[in-house]
Amino acid sequence: MQIVKTAVAAALATLALSASAMTPIQDTELSAVSGQDGVSIAANLNIKMDSFVYTDTDALDANGMGGGSVSFNGIKVKGLIAASIDILSKNSFLAAAGAAGVTNPGTFYNPVSGGDVVQIAIPADVQVGAGKLLNISVDAIKMGNNAASFGSVAMNQVDLRGTQVWIWAH
């Protein structure tokens, strides 16, 4: 009886080990596997920069022209942005690029040998509360080291919904 119990225990242990063994999966089998697709990203932006300065490094000419700088001070970007990240096959990418108005993707993507593409998209159907889209402002625009300002600039309710960005290796 002890021999039978030992044989049954050995058979069950062997069965359990073989059932849990990891086996490689071929590409053809993997293509049939489905699951969640993509990654979503949402952000409530609150970006502030002290200044953006452009400096002309040209030497002064005989008329005193050249050189100088202009600064954009107190730059702010605020508002909501949501994006999804997906992997597109070559055919899906070519269809999406064509729908976006790209007439010759061969200038930057080879439509014959190109591979998969990462798409970052800001969905067109994202609902955003009133006044919550991106707002970009510059508090002051100044020349050189002058304290006086030419004024300010604001771009309000910048709507990026429907935007698509594609990334691929080459």
PDB file of N, CA, C and O in Angstrom, residues 74-151:
ATOM      1  N   GLY A  74       7.818  86.032 -16.526  1.00  0.00           N
ATOM      2  CA  GLY A  74       6.613  85.539 -15.853  1.00  0.00           C
ATOM      3  C   GLY A  74       5.763  84.675 -16.765  1.00  0.00           C
ATOM      4  O   GLY A  74       4.571  84.923 -16.925  1.00  0.00           O
ATOM      5  N   ILE A  75       6.342  83.656 -17.364  1.00  0.00           N
ATOM      6  CA  ILE A  75       5.623  82.777 -18.303  1.00  0.00           C
ATOM      7  C   ILE A  75       4.881  81.714 -17.505  1.00  0.00           C
ATOM      8  O   ILE A  75       5.448  81.083 -16.609  1.00  0.00           O
ATOM      9  N   LYS A  76       3.605  81.503 -17.828  1.00  0.00           N
ATOM     10  CA  LYS A  76       2.788  80.510 -17.132  1.00  0.00           C
ATOM     11  C   LYS A  76       1.989  79.689 -18.141  1.00  0.00           C
ATOM     12  O   LYS A  76       1.476  80.230 -19.117  1.00  0.00           O
ATOM     13  N   VAL A  77       1.885  78.386 -17.887  1.00  0.00           N
ATOM     14  CA  VAL A  77       1.036  77.485 -18.668  1.00  0.00           C
ATOM     15  C   VAL A  77       0.181  76.746 -17.652  1.00  0.00           C
ATOM     16  O   VAL A  77       0.705  76.057 -16.779  1.00  0.00           O
ATOM     17  N   LYS A  78      -1.132  76.895 -17.754  1.00  0.00           N
ATOM     18  CA  LYS A  78      -2.045  76.244 -16.814  1.00  0.00           C
ATOM     19  C   LYS A  78      -3.199  75.630 -17.593  1.00  0.00           C
ATOM     20  O   LYS A  78      -3.648  76.185 -18.590  1.00  0.00           O
ATOM     21  N   GLY A  79      -3.676  74.499 -17.110  1.00  0.00           N
ATOM     22  CA  GLY A  79      -4.853  73.882 -17.710  1.00  0.00           C
ATOM     23  C   GLY A  79      -4.731  72.376 -17.782  1.00  0.00           C
ATOM     24  O   GLY A  79      -3.709  71.795 -17.410  1.00  0.00           O
ATOM     25  N   LEU A  80      -5.780  71.756 -18.247  1.00  0.00           N
ATOM     26  CA  LEU A  80      -5.860  70.303 -18.315  1.00  0.00           C
ATOM     27  C   LEU A  80      -5.401  69.784 -19.668  1.00  0.00           C
ATOM     28  O   LEU A  80      -5.642  70.408 -20.697  1.00  0.00           O
ATOM     29  N   ILE A  81      -4.767  68.614 -19.631  1.00  0.00           N
ATOM     30  CA  ILE A  81      -4.395  67.925 -20.860  1.00  0.00           C
ATOM     31  C   ILE A  81      -4.513  66.432 -20.590  1.00  0.00           C
ATOM     32  O   ILE A  81      -4.161  65.954 -19.520  1.00  0.00           O
ATOM     33  N   ALA A  82      -5.079  65.704 -21.519  1.00  0.00           N
ATOM     34  CA  ALA A  82      -5.221  64.245 -21.398  1.00  0.00           C
ATOM     35  C   ALA A  82      -4.729  63.631 -22.700  1.00  0.00           C
ATOM     36  O   ALA A  82      -4.988  64.159 -23.783  1.00  0.00           O
ATOM     37  N   ALA A  83      -4.009  62.526 -22.595  1.00  0.00           N
ATOM     38  CA  ALA A  83      -3.461  61.888 -23.790  1.00  0.00           C
ATOM     39  C   ALA A  83      -3.510  60.375 -23.637  1.00  0.00           C
ATOM     40  O   ALA A  83      -3.489  59.848 -22.531  1.00  0.00           O
ATOM     41  N   SER A  84      -3.577  59.703 -24.766  1.00  0.00           N
ATOM     42  CA  SER A  84      -3.481  58.241 -24.775  1.00  0.00           C
ATOM     43  C   SER A  84      -2.248  57.859 -25.579  1.00  0.00           C
ATOM     44  O   SER A  84      -1.833  58.585 -26.480  1.00  0.00           O
ATOM     45  N   ILE A  85      -1.653  56.731 -25.228  1.00  0.00           N
ATOM     46  CA  ILE A  85      -0.486  56.230 -25.942  1.00  0.00           C
ATOM     47  C   ILE A  85      -0.840  54.853 -26.484  1.00  0.00           C
ATOM     48  O   ILE A  85      -1.286  53.985 -25.731  1.00  0.00           O
ATOM     49  N   ASP A  86      -0.695  54.667 -27.788  1.00  0.00           N
ATOM     50  CA  ASP A  86      -1.002  53.396 -28.437  1.00  0.00           C
ATOM     51  C   ASP A  86       0.128  53.015 -29.380  1.00  0.00           C
ATOM     52  O   ASP A  86       0.884  53.871 -29.842  1.00  0.00           O
ATOM     53  N   ILE A  87       0.211  51.739 -29.701  1.00  0.00           N
ATOM     54  CA  ILE A  87       1.131  51.248 -30.716  1.00  0.00           C
ATOM     55  C   ILE A  87       0.309  50.971 -31.967  1.00  0.00           C
ATOM     56  O   ILE A  87      -0.660  50.210 -31.923  1.00  0.00           O
ATOM     57  N   LEU A  88       0.671  51.614 -33.076  1.00  0.00           N
ATOM     58  CA  LEU A  88      -0.034  51.414 -34.342  1.00  0.00           C
ATOM     59  C   LEU A  88       0.802  50.530 -35.260  1.00  0.00           C
ATOM     60  O   LEU A  88       2.009  50.711 -35.358  1.00  0.00           O
ATOM     61  N   SER A  89       0.141  49.620 -35.947  1.00  0.00           N
ATOM     62  CA  SER A  89       0.824  48.850 -36.983  1.00  0.00           C
ATOM     63  C   SER A  89       1.141  49.785 -38.141  1.00  0.00           C
ATOM     64  O   SER A  89       0.632  50.909 -38.205  1.00  0.00           O
ATOM     65  N   LYS A  90       1.966  49.331 -39.049  1.00  0.00           N
ATOM     66  CA  LYS A  90       2.320  50.147 -40.215  1.00  0.00           C
ATOM     67  C   LYS A  90       1.064  50.593 -40.960  1.00  0.00           C
ATOM     68  O   LYS A  90       0.910  51.778 -41.272  1.00  0.00           O
ATOM     69  N   ASN A  91       0.146  49.655 -41.226  1.00  0.00           N
ATOM     70  CA  ASN A  91      -1.068  50.002 -41.987  1.00  0.00           C
ATOM     71  C   ASN A  91      -1.947  50.988 -41.226  1.00  0.00           C
ATOM     72  O   ASN A  91      -2.493  51.922 -41.816  1.00  0.00           O
ATOM     73  N   SER A  92      -2.085  50.804 -39.901  1.00  0.00           N
ATOM     74  CA  SER A  92      -2.889  51.737 -39.108  1.00  0.00           C
ATOM     75  C   SER A  92      -2.258  53.119 -39.094  1.00  0.00           C
ATOM     76  O   SER A  92      -2.942  54.136 -39.186  1.00  0.00           O
ATOM     77  N   PHE A  93      -0.919  53.168 -38.981  1.00  0.00           N
ATOM     78  CA  PHE A  93      -0.235  54.462 -38.996  1.00  0.00           C
ATOM     79  C   PHE A  93      -0.423  55.160 -40.332  1.00  0.00           C
ATOM     80  O   PHE A  93      -0.721  56.352 -40.384  1.00  0.00           O
ATOM     81  N   LEU A  94      -0.228  54.432 -41.433  1.00  0.00           N
ATOM     82  CA  LEU A  94      -0.381  55.046 -42.751  1.00  0.00           C
ATOM     83  C   LEU A  94      -1.801  55.580 -42.940  1.00  0.00           C
ATOM     84  O   LEU A  94      -1.998  56.648 -43.519  1.00  0.00           O
ATOM     85  N   ALA A  95      -2.797  54.853 -42.433  1.00  0.00           N
ATOM     86  CA  ALA A  95      -4.189  55.319 -42.529  1.00  0.00           C
ATOM     87  C   ALA A  95      -4.382  56.586 -41.686  1.00  0.00           C
ATOM     88  O   ALA A  95      -5.005  57.555 -42.138  1.00  0.00           O
ATOM     89  N   ALA A  96      -3.848  56.596 -40.466  1.00  0.00           N
ATOM     90  CA  ALA A  96      -3.985  57.769 -39.594  1.00  0.00           C
ATOM     91  C   ALA A  96      -3.243  58.970 -40.167  1.00  0.00           C
ATOM     92  O   ALA A  96      -3.752  60.093 -40.148  1.00  0.00           O
ATOM     93  N   ALA A  97      -2.035  58.753 -40.692  1.00  0.00           N
ATOM     94  CA  ALA A  97      -1.268  59.852 -41.295  1.00  0.00           C
ATOM     95  C   ALA A  97      -2.004  60.393 -42.518  1.00  0.00           C
ATOM     96  O   ALA A  97      -2.070  61.606 -42.720  1.00  0.00           O
ATOM     97  N   GLY A  98      -2.567  59.491 -43.328  1.00  0.00           N
ATOM     98  CA  GLY A  98      -3.341  59.931 -44.491  1.00  0.00           C
ATOM     99  C   GLY A  98      -4.557  60.745 -44.086  1.00  0.00           C
ATOM    100  O   GLY A  98      -4.866  61.776 -44.692  1.00  0.00           O
ATOM    101  N   ALA A  99      -5.248  60.307 -43.025  1.00  0.00           N
ATOM    102  CA  ALA A  99      -6.411  61.054 -42.540  1.00  0.00           C
ATOM    103  C   ALA A  99      -6.009  62.426 -42.009  1.00  0.00           C
ATOM    104  O   ALA A  99      -6.804  63.368 -42.049  1.00  0.00           O
ATOM    105  N   ALA A 100      -4.764  62.552 -41.530  1.00  0.00           N
ATOM    106  CA  ALA A 100      -4.267  63.829 -41.024  1.00  0.00           C
ATOM    107  C   ALA A 100      -3.777  64.743 -42.148  1.00  0.00           C
ATOM    108  O   ALA A 100      -3.408  65.880 -41.905  1.00  0.00           O
ATOM    109  N   GLY A 101      -3.754  64.225 -43.401  1.00  0.00           N
ATOM    110  CA  GLY A 101      -3.355  65.048 -44.535  1.00  0.00           C
ATOM    111  C   GLY A 101      -1.961  64.781 -45.061  1.00  0.00           C
ATOM    112  O   GLY A 101      -1.483  65.505 -45.927  1.00  0.00           O
ATOM    113  N   VAL A 102      -1.271  63.755 -44.537  1.00  0.00           N
ATOM    114  CA  VAL A 102       0.060  63.421 -45.038  1.00  0.00           C
ATOM    115  C   VAL A 102      -0.106  62.725 -46.387  1.00  0.00           C
ATOM    116  O   VAL A 102      -0.721  61.672 -46.470  1.00  0.00           O
ATOM    117  N   THR A 103       0.413  63.329 -47.443  1.00  0.00           N
ATOM    118  CA  THR A 103       0.240  62.766 -48.784  1.00  0.00           C
ATOM    119  C   THR A 103       1.407  61.908 -49.227  1.00  0.00           C
ATOM    120  O   THR A 103       1.280  61.111 -50.147  1.00  0.00           O
ATOM    121  N   ASN A 104       2.579  62.061 -48.613  1.00  0.00           N
ATOM    122  CA  ASN A 104       3.738  61.263 -48.985  1.00  0.00           C
ATOM    123  C   ASN A 104       4.529  60.900 -47.735  1.00  0.00           C
ATOM    124  O   ASN A 104       5.495  61.572 -47.397  1.00  0.00           O
ATOM    125  N   PRO A 105       4.126  59.835 -47.021  1.00  0.00           N
ATOM    126  CA  PRO A 105       4.849  59.495 -45.800  1.00  0.00           C
ATOM    127  C   PRO A 105       6.271  59.019 -46.060  1.00  0.00           C
ATOM    128  O   PRO A 105       7.067  58.953 -45.130  1.00  0.00           O
ATOM    129  N   GLY A 106       6.618  58.729 -47.293  1.00  0.00           N
ATOM    130  CA  GLY A 106       7.962  58.278 -47.621  1.00  0.00           C
ATOM    131  C   GLY A 106       9.023  59.328 -47.370  1.00  0.00           C
ATOM    132  O   GLY A 106      10.197  59.014 -47.305  1.00  0.00           O
ATOM    133  N   THR A 107       8.642  60.585 -47.195  1.00  0.00           N
ATOM    134  CA  THR A 107       9.619  61.627 -46.923  1.00  0.00           C
ATOM    135  C   THR A 107      10.147  61.544 -45.498  1.00  0.00           C
ATOM    136  O   THR A 107      11.213  62.044 -45.207  1.00  0.00           O
ATOM    137  N   PHE A 108       9.405  60.919 -44.590  1.00  0.00           N
ATOM    138  CA  PHE A 108       9.881  60.780 -43.221  1.00  0.00           C
ATOM    139  C   PHE A 108       9.646  59.389 -42.640  1.00  0.00           C
ATOM    140  O   PHE A 108      10.123  59.083 -41.563  1.00  0.00           O
ATOM    141  N   TYR A 109       8.928  58.535 -43.336  1.00  0.00           N
ATOM    142  CA  TYR A 109       8.635  57.173 -42.890  1.00  0.00           C
ATOM    143  C   TYR A 109       8.542  56.318 -44.134  1.00  0.00           C
ATOM    144  O   TYR A 109       7.824  56.659 -45.071  1.00  0.00           O
ATOM    145  N   ASN A 110       9.274  55.220 -44.166  1.00  0.00           N
ATOM    146  CA  ASN A 110       9.268  54.361 -45.343  1.00  0.00           C
ATOM    147  C   ASN A 110       8.021  53.472 -45.305  1.00  0.00           C
ATOM    148  O   ASN A 110       7.931  52.579 -44.466  1.00  0.00           O
ATOM    149  N   PRO A 111       7.059  53.703 -46.210  1.00  0.00           N
ATOM    150  CA  PRO A 111       5.806  52.943 -46.166  1.00  0.00           C
ATOM    151  C   PRO A 111       5.977  51.474 -46.556  1.00  0.00           C
ATOM    152  O   PRO A 111       5.075  50.680 -46.331  1.00  0.00           O
ATOM    153  N   VAL A 112       7.121  51.094 -47.104  1.00  0.00           N
ATOM    154  CA  VAL A 112       7.357  49.694 -47.469  1.00  0.00           C
ATOM    155  C   VAL A 112       8.020  48.943 -46.316  1.00  0.00           C
ATOM    156  O   VAL A 112       7.563  47.885 -45.902  1.00  0.00           O
ATOM    157  N   SER A 113       9.093  49.505 -45.772  1.00  0.00           N
ATOM    158  CA  SER A 113       9.848  48.791 -44.747  1.00  0.00           C
ATOM    159  C   SER A 113       9.606  49.303 -43.334  1.00  0.00           C
ATOM    160  O   SER A 113      10.138  48.748 -42.381  1.00  0.00           O
ATOM    161  N   GLY A 114       8.799  50.355 -43.180  1.00  0.00           N
ATOM    162  CA  GLY A 114       8.548  50.923 -41.862  1.00  0.00           C
ATOM    163  C   GLY A 114       7.847  49.949 -40.938  1.00  0.00           C
ATOM    164  O   GLY A 114       7.131  49.051 -41.379  1.00  0.00           O
ATOM    165  N   GLY A 115       8.059  50.129 -39.644  1.00  0.00           N
ATOM    166  CA  GLY A 115       7.467  49.233 -38.653  1.00  0.00           C
ATOM    167  C   GLY A 115       6.379  49.907 -37.850  1.00  0.00           C
ATOM    168  O   GLY A 115       5.744  50.861 -38.306  1.00  0.00           O
ATOM    169  N   ASP A 116       6.180  49.399 -36.642  1.00  0.00           N
ATOM    170  CA  ASP A 116       5.164  49.937 -35.753  1.00  0.00           C
ATOM    171  C   ASP A 116       5.525  51.357 -35.334  1.00  0.00           C
ATOM    172  O   ASP A 116       6.684  51.761 -35.351  1.00  0.00           O
ATOM    173  N   VAL A 117       4.507  52.103 -34.935  1.00  0.00           N
ATOM    174  CA  VAL A 117       4.656  53.505 -34.569  1.00  0.00           C
ATOM    175  C   VAL A 117       3.952  53.733 -33.231  1.00  0.00           C
ATOM    176  O   VAL A 117       2.861  53.208 -33.010  1.00  0.00           O
ATOM    177  N   VAL A 118       4.578  54.510 -32.349  1.00  0.00           N
ATOM    178  CA  VAL A 118       3.932  54.922 -31.108  1.00  0.00           C
ATOM    179  C   VAL A 118       3.108  56.167 -31.417  1.00  0.00           C
ATOM    180  O   VAL A 118       3.612  57.115 -32.009  1.00  0.00           O
ATOM    181  N   GLN A 119       1.838  56.151 -31.034  1.00  0.00           N
ATOM    182  CA  GLN A 119       0.969  57.314 -31.233  1.00  0.00           C
ATOM    183  C   GLN A 119       0.600  57.897 -29.883  1.00  0.00           C
ATOM    184  O   GLN A 119       0.125  57.190 -29.004  1.00  0.00           O
ATOM    185  N   ILE A 120       0.840  59.176 -29.718  1.00  0.00           N
ATOM    186  CA  ILE A 120       0.377  59.915 -28.550  1.00  0.00           C
ATOM    187  C   ILE A 120      -0.739  60.821 -29.061  1.00  0.00           C
ATOM    188  O   ILE A 120      -0.518  61.628 -29.956  1.00  0.00           O
ATOM    189  N   ALA A 121      -1.919  60.641 -28.522  1.00  0.00           N
ATOM    190  CA  ALA A 121      -3.071  61.390 -29.026  1.00  0.00           C
ATOM    191  C   ALA A 121      -3.805  62.078 -27.885  1.00  0.00           C
ATOM    192  O   ALA A 121      -3.934  61.520 -26.798  1.00  0.00           O
ATOM    193  N   ILE A 122      -4.264  63.278 -28.136  1.00  0.00           N
ATOM    194  CA  ILE A 122      -5.136  63.991 -27.212  1.00  0.00           C
ATOM    195  C   ILE A 122      -6.541  63.795 -27.773  1.00  0.00           C
ATOM    196  O   ILE A 122      -6.883  64.372 -28.812  1.00  0.00           O
ATOM    197  N   PRO A 123      -7.321  62.939 -27.143  1.00  0.00           N
ATOM    198  CA  PRO A 123      -8.621  62.573 -27.709  1.00  0.00           C
ATOM    199  C   PRO A 123      -9.514  63.786 -27.941  1.00  0.00           C
ATOM    200  O   PRO A 123      -9.563  64.705 -27.118  1.00  0.00           O
ATOM    201  N   ALA A 124     -10.220  63.778 -29.061  1.00  0.00           N
ATOM    202  CA  ALA A 124     -11.111  64.882 -29.412  1.00  0.00           C
ATOM    203  C   ALA A 124     -12.357  64.922 -28.537  1.00  0.00           C
ATOM    204  O   ALA A 124     -12.979  65.962 -28.390  1.00  0.00           O
ATOM    205  N   ASP A 125     -12.715  63.786 -27.935  1.00  0.00           N
ATOM    206  CA  ASP A 125     -13.967  63.729 -27.180  1.00  0.00           C
ATOM    207  C   ASP A 125     -13.796  63.928 -25.676  1.00  0.00           C
ATOM    208  O   ASP A 125     -14.731  63.759 -24.914  1.00  0.00           O
ATOM    209  N   VAL A 126     -12.602  64.325 -25.217  1.00  0.00           N
ATOM    210  CA  VAL A 126     -12.392  64.575 -23.793  1.00  0.00           C
ATOM    211  C   VAL A 126     -13.215  65.799 -23.390  1.00  0.00           C
ATOM    212  O   VAL A 126     -13.131  66.844 -24.033  1.00  0.00           O
ATOM    213  N   GLN A 127     -14.013  65.646 -22.363  1.00  0.00           N
ATOM    214  CA  GLN A 127     -14.834  66.757 -21.867  1.00  0.00           C
ATOM    215  C   GLN A 127     -14.035  67.532 -20.826  1.00  0.00           C
ATOM    216  O   GLN A 127     -13.532  66.964 -19.867  1.00  0.00           O
ATOM    217  N   VAL A 128     -13.918  68.839 -21.028  1.00  0.00           N
ATOM    218  CA  VAL A 128     -13.155  69.701 -20.137  1.00  0.00           C
ATOM    219  C   VAL A 128     -14.072  70.807 -19.653  1.00  0.00           C
ATOM    220  O   VAL A 128     -14.799  71.404 -20.446  1.00  0.00           O
ATOM    221  N   GLY A 129     -14.035  71.073 -18.345  1.00  0.00           N
ATOM    222  CA  GLY A 129     -14.868  72.134 -17.775  1.00  0.00           C
ATOM    223  C   GLY A 129     -14.539  73.487 -18.369  1.00  0.00           C
ATOM    224  O   GLY A 129     -13.427  73.739 -18.830  1.00  0.00           O
ATOM    225  N   ALA A 130     -15.531  74.373 -18.337  1.00  0.00           N
ATOM    226  CA  ALA A 130     -15.373  75.724 -18.880  1.00  0.00           C
ATOM    227  C   ALA A 130     -14.176  76.414 -18.238  1.00  0.00           C
ATOM    228  O   ALA A 130     -14.017  76.389 -17.020  1.00  0.00           O
ATOM    229  N   GLY A 131     -13.341  76.990 -19.054  1.00  0.00           N
ATOM    230  CA  GLY A 131     -12.188  77.729 -18.568  1.00  0.00           C
ATOM    231  C   GLY A 131     -11.011  76.865 -18.136  1.00  0.00           C
ATOM    232  O   GLY A 131     -10.049  77.382 -17.590  1.00  0.00           O
ATOM    233  N   LYS A 132     -11.067  75.543 -18.364  1.00  0.00           N
ATOM    234  CA  LYS A 132     -10.013  74.650 -17.888  1.00  0.00           C
ATOM    235  C   LYS A 132      -9.052  74.192 -18.979  1.00  0.00           C
ATOM    236  O   LYS A 132      -8.145  73.441 -18.709  1.00  0.00           O
ATOM    237  N   LEU A 133      -9.231  74.629 -20.222  1.00  0.00           N
ATOM    238  CA  LEU A 133      -8.266  74.303 -21.270  1.00  0.00           C
ATOM    239  C   LEU A 133      -6.979  75.080 -20.995  1.00  0.00           C
ATOM    240  O   LEU A 133      -6.913  75.893 -20.075  1.00  0.00           O
ATOM    241  N   LEU A 134      -5.940  74.816 -21.782  1.00  0.00           N
ATOM    242  CA  LEU A 134      -4.644  75.455 -21.543  1.00  0.00           C
ATOM    243  C   LEU A 134      -4.719  76.967 -21.691  1.00  0.00           C
ATOM    244  O   LEU A 134      -5.316  77.489 -22.631  1.00  0.00           O
ATOM    245  N   ASN A 135      -4.087  77.645 -20.775  1.00  0.00           N
ATOM    246  CA  ASN A 135      -3.924  79.093 -20.820  1.00  0.00           C
ATOM    247  C   ASN A 135      -2.433  79.378 -20.713  1.00  0.00           C
ATOM    248  O   ASN A 135      -1.762  78.867 -19.824  1.00  0.00           O
ATOM    249  N   ILE A 136      -1.909  80.190 -21.624  1.00  0.00           N
ATOM    250  CA  ILE A 136      -0.492  80.529 -21.656  1.00  0.00           C
ATOM    251  C   ILE A 136      -0.385  82.040 -21.548  1.00  0.00           C
ATOM    252  O   ILE A 136      -1.053  82.765 -22.292  1.00  0.00           O
ATOM    253  N   SER A 137       0.444  82.510 -20.621  1.00  0.00           N
ATOM    254  CA  SER A 137       0.572  83.957 -20.472  1.00  0.00           C
ATOM    255  C   SER A 137       2.022  84.353 -20.242  1.00  0.00           C
ATOM    256  O   SER A 137       2.833  83.574 -19.755  1.00  0.00           O
ATOM    257  N   VAL A 138       2.333  85.594 -20.640  1.00  0.00           N
ATOM    258  CA  VAL A 138       3.639  86.221 -20.392  1.00  0.00           C
ATOM    259  C   VAL A 138       3.324  87.543 -19.706  1.00  0.00           C
ATOM    260  O   VAL A 138       2.614  88.385 -20.258  1.00  0.00           O
ATOM    261  N   ASP A 139       3.836  87.721 -18.482  1.00  0.00           N
ATOM    262  CA  ASP A 139       3.507  88.915 -17.709  1.00  0.00           C
ATOM    263  C   ASP A 139       4.115  90.188 -18.277  1.00  0.00           C
ATOM    264  O   ASP A 139       3.498  91.248 -18.243  1.00  0.00           O
ATOM    265  N   ALA A 140       5.378  90.126 -18.785  1.00  0.00           N
ATOM    266  CA  ALA A 140       6.043  91.337 -19.259  1.00  0.00           C
ATOM    267  C   ALA A 140       7.011  90.992 -20.382  1.00  0.00           C
ATOM    268  O   ALA A 140       7.614  89.925 -20.396  1.00  0.00           O
ATOM    269  N   ILE A 141       7.136  91.929 -21.341  1.00  0.00           N
ATOM    270  CA  ILE A 141       8.086  91.801 -22.446  1.00  0.00           C
ATOM    271  C   ILE A 141       9.000  93.027 -22.373  1.00  0.00           C
ATOM    272  O   ILE A 141       8.534  94.161 -22.490  1.00  0.00           O
ATOM    273  N   LYS A 142      10.302  92.783 -22.170  1.00  0.00           N
ATOM    274  CA  LYS A 142      11.241  93.887 -21.950  1.00  0.00           C
ATOM    275  C   LYS A 142      12.420  93.805 -22.913  1.00  0.00           C
ATOM    276  O   LYS A 142      12.830  92.722 -23.303  1.00  0.00           O
ATOM    277  N   MET A 143      12.956  94.954 -23.262  1.00  0.00           N
ATOM    278  CA  MET A 143      14.142  95.045 -24.115  1.00  0.00           C
ATOM    279  C   MET A 143      15.363  95.296 -23.251  1.00  0.00           C
ATOM    280  O   MET A 143      15.347  96.185 -22.377  1.00  0.00           O
ATOM    281  N   GLY A 144      16.427  94.490 -23.502  1.00  0.00           N
ATOM    282  CA  GLY A 144      17.682  94.686 -22.777  1.00  0.00           C
ATOM    283  C   GLY A 144      17.477  94.661 -21.280  1.00  0.00           C
ATOM    284  O   GLY A 144      16.716  93.865 -20.751  1.00  0.00           O
ATOM    285  N   ASN A 145      18.146  95.570 -20.574  1.00  0.00           N
ATOM    286  CA  ASN A 145      18.026  95.664 -19.117  1.00  0.00           C
ATOM    287  C   ASN A 145      17.023  96.722 -18.698  1.00  0.00           C
ATOM    288  O   ASN A 145      16.999  97.144 -17.547  1.00  0.00           O
ATOM    289  N   ASN A 146      16.205  97.194 -19.632  1.00  0.00           N
ATOM    290  CA  ASN A 146      15.232  98.244 -19.362  1.00  0.00           C
ATOM    291  C   ASN A 146      14.134  97.720 -18.442  1.00  0.00           C
ATOM    292  O   ASN A 146      13.649  96.609 -18.608  1.00  0.00           O
ATOM    293  N   ALA A 147      13.724  98.510 -17.476  1.00  0.00           N
ATOM    294  CA  ALA A 147      12.671  98.115 -16.550  1.00  0.00           C
ATOM    295  C   ALA A 147      11.288  98.265 -17.172  1.00  0.00           C
ATOM    296  O   ALA A 147      10.327  97.631 -16.721  1.00  0.00           O
ATOM    297  N   ALA A 148      11.158  99.104 -18.193  1.00  0.00           N
ATOM    298  CA  ALA A 148       9.850  99.323 -18.821  1.00  0.00           C
ATOM    299  C   ALA A 148       9.448  98.093 -19.628  1.00  0.00           C
ATOM    300  O   ALA A 148      10.283  97.396 -20.198  1.00  0.00           O
ATOM    301  N   SER A 149       8.165  97.827 -19.693  1.00  0.00           N
ATOM    302  CA  SER A 149       7.644  96.664 -20.409  1.00  0.00           C
ATOM    303  C   SER A 149       6.812  97.104 -21.601  1.00  0.00           C
ATOM    304  O   SER A 149       6.154  98.135 -21.556  1.00  0.00           O
ATOM    305  N   PHE A 150       6.848  96.310 -22.661  1.00  0.00           N
ATOM    306  CA  PHE A 150       5.991  96.546 -23.818  1.00  0.00           C
ATOM    307  C   PHE A 150       4.567  96.059 -23.554  1.00  0.00           C
ATOM    308  O   PHE A 150       3.691  96.232 -24.369  1.00  0.00           O
ATOM    309  N   GLY A 151       4.359  95.388 -22.455  1.00  0.00           N
ATOM    310  CA  GLY A 151       3.034  94.857 -22.120  1.00  0.00           C
ATOM    311  C   GLY A 151       3.106  93.364 -21.857  1.00  0.00           C
ATOM    312  O   GLY A 151       4.163  92.827 -21.537  1.00  0.00           O
TER     313      GLY A 151
END
